[in-house]
Short mmCIF file of C-alpha atoms in Angstrom, two decimals:
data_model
loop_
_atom_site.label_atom_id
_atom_site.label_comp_id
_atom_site.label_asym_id
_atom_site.label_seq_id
_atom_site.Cartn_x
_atom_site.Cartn_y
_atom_site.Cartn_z
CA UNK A 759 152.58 142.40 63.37
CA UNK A 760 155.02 144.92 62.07
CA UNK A 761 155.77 148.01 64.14
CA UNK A 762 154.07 151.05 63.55
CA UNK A 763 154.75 154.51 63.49
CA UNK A 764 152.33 155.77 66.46
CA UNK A 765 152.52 159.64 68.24
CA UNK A 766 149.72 160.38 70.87
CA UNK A 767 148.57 164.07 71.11
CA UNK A 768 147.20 164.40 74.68
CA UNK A 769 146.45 166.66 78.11
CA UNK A 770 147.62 165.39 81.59
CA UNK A 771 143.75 166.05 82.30
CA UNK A 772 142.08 164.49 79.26
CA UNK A 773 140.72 161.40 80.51
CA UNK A 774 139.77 159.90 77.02
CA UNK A 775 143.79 160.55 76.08
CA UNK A 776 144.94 158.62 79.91
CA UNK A 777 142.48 155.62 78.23
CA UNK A 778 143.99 155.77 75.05
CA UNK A 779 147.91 155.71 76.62
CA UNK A 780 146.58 152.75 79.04
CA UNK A 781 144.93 150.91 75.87
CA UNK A 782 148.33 151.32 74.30
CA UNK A 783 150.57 150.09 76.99
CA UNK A 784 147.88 147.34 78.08
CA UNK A 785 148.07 145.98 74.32
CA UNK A 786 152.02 146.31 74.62
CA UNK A 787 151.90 148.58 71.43
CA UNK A 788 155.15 151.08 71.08
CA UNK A 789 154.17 154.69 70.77
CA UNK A 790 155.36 158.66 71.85
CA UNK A 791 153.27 160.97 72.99
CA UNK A 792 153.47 164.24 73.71
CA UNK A 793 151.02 166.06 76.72
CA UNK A 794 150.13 169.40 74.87
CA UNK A 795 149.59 170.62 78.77
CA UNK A 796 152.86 169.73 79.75
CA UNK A 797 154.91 172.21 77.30
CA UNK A 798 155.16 176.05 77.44
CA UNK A 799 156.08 179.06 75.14
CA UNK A 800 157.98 178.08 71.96
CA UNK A 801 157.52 174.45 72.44
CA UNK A 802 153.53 174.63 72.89
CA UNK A 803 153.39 177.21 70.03
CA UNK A 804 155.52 174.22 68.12
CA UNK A 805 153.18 171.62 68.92
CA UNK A 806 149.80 173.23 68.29
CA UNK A 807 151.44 173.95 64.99
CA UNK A 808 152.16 170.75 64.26
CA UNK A 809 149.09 169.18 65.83
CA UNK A 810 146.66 172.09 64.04
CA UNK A 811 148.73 170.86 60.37
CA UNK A 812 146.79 167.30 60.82
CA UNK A 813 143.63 168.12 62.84
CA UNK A 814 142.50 172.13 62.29
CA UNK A 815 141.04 171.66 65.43
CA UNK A 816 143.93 171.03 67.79
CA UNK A 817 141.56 168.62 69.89
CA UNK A 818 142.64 165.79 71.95
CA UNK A 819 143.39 163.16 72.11
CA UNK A 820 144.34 162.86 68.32
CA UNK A 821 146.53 160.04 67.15
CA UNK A 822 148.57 159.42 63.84
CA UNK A 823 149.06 155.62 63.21
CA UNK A 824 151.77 155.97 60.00
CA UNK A 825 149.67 158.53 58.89
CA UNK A 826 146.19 157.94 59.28
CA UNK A 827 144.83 160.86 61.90
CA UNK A 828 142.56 159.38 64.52
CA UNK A 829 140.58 162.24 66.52
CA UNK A 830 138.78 161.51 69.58
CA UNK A 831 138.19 158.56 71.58
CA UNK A 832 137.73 156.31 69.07
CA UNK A 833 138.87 152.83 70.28
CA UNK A 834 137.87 150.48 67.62
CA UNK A 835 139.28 152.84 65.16
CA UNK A 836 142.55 152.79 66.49
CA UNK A 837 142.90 149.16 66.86
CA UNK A 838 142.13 148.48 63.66
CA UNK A 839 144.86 150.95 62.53
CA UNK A 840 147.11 149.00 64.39
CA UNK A 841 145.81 145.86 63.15
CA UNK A 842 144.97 144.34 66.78
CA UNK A 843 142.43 142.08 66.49
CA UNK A 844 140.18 141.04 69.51
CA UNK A 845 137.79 138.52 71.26
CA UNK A 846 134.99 141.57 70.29
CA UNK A 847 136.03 141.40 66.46
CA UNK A 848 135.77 137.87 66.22
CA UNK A 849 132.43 138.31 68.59
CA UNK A 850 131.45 140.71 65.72
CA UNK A 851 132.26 138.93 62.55
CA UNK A 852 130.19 135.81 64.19
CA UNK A 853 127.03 137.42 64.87
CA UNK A 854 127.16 139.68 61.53
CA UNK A 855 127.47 136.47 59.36
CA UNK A 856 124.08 135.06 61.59
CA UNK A 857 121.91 138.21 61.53
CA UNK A 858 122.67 139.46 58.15
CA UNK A 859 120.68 136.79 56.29
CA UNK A 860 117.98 137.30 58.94
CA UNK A 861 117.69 141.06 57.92
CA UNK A 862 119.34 142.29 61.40
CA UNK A 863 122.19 144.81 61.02
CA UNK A 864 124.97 145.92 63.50
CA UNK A 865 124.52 149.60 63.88
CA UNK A 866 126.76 151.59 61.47
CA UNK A 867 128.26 153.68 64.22
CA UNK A 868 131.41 150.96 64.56
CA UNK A 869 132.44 152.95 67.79
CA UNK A 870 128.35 152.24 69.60
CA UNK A 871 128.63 148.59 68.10
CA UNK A 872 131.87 147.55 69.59
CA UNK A 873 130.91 149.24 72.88
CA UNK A 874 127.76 147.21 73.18
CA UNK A 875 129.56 144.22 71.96
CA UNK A 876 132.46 144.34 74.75
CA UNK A 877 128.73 144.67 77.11
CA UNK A 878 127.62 141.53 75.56
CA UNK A 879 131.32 140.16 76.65
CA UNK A 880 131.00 141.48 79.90
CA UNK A 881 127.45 140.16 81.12
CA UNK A 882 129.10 136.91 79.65
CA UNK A 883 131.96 136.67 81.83
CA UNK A 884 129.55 137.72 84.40
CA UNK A 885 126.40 135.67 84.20
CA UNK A 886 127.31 132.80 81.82
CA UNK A 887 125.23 134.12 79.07
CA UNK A 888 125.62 137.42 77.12
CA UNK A 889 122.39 139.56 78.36
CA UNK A 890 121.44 142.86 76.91
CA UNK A 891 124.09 145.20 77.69
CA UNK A 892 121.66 148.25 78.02
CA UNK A 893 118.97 146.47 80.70
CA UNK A 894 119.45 145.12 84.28
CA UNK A 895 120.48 141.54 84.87
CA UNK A 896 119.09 139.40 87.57
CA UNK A 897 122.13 137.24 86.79
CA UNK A 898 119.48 134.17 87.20
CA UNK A 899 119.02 132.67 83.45
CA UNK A 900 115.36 132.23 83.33
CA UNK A 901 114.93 135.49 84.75
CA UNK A 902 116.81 137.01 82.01
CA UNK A 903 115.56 134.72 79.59
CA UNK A 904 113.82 137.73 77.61
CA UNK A 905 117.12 139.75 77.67
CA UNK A 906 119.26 137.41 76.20
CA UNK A 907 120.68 138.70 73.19
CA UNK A 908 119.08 139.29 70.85
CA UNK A 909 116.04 139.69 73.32
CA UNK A 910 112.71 138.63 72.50
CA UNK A 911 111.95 142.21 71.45
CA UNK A 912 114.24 142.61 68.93
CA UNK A 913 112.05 141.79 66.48
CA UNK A 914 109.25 144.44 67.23
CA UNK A 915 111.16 147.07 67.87
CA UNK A 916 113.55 146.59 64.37
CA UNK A 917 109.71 146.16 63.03
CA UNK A 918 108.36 149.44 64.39
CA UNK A 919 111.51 151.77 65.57
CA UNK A 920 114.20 150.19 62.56
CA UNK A 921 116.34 149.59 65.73
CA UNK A 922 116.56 147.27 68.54
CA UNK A 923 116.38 149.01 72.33
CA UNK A 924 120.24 149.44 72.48
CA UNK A 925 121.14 150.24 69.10
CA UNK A 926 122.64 147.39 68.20
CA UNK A 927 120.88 145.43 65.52
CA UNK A 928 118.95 147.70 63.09
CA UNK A 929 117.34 147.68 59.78
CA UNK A 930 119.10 148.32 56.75
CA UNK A 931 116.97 151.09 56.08
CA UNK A 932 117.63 152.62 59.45
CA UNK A 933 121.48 152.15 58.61
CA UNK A 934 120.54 154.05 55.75
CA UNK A 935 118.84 156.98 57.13
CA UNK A 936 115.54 156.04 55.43
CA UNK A 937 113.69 155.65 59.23
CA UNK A 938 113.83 158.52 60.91
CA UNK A 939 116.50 157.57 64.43
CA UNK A 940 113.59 158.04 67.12
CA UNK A 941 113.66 156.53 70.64
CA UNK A 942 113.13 153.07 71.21
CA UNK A 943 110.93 152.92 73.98
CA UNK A 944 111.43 149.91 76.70
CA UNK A 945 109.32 146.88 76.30
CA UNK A 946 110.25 144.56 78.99
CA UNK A 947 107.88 144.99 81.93
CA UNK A 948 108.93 146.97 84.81
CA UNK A 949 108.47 143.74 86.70
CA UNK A 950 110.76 141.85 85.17
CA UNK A 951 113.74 144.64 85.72
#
């Protein structure tokens, strides 16, 4: 992977832009930053200048990766700006090419997606089997037989709601905006929690 041209716009106290500057040293990816906090007079006045130039808002963290402005905490996004690809990508790209033809969608918000996706990962490494990131795990299998993604109520709820309890698989037409985005309520029973 070539090198990249990365600068970090951050606080001391910003604990999205701490995240971000772990993320980048964690991933062994060079980078400056500057912490906007840190500076006074002339030099502050410099940087909000220069910060307000590529993001009106002066908001942090914001990130330029050779050019492309990244605002917020936005971790996919800034991966794939620095062309890092993961165990969640690939985790991604093997479920989409499954659930497509079925009519199941990953959620267009790329940010929720990848979030529930490292989840999936998680209760993997975990249990042995990736359970639904948004519901409790017994961490016994055929307890959380119903849980297992995609849970047994997937179906009903892309059916009725256009969107799956955590909002990860949804309907095209939900992607869309053609559903309204109302609350999925929880079917498991209360029992089985």
């Amino acid at each position: 992977m070539a090198a990249k041209n990365i600068k970090l716009y951050s606080l001391t106290t910003c604990a999205y832009c701490q995240a971000i500057k772990k993320m980048l040293k964690d991933l062994e990816v060079m980078h400056t930053f500057v912490d906007a906090d840190l500076l006074v007079d002339q030099e502050r006045e410099t940087l909000l200048a220069e910060l307000g130039a590529i993001n009106p808002l002066c908001s942090f963290p914001t990130i330029v990766i050779d050019g492309q402005v990244i605002t917020g905490f936005k971790v996919q996004e800034i991966k794939e700006a620095i062309g890092m690809r993961t165990e969640v990508d690939d985790l991604y790209d093997r479920l989409r090419k499954v659930q497509e033809p079925k009519g199941y969608y990953f959620n267009r918000d790329r940010e929720r997606t990848f979030d529930l996706l490292r989840g999936l990962l998680t209760n993997r490494d975990r249990y042995g089997y990736m359970s639904c990131p948004c519901r409790l795990a017994a961490g016994k299998r055929p307890l959380d037989q119903d849980i297992i993604c995609p849970c047994v109520y997937r179906q009903a709820d892309v059916e009725e709601f256009g969107a799956c309890y955590c909002l990860l698989y949804v309907s095209r037409a939900w992607n869309e905006g053609q559903v309204p985005h109302n609350l999925v309520p929880e079917r498991r029973p209360p029992k089985r929690s």
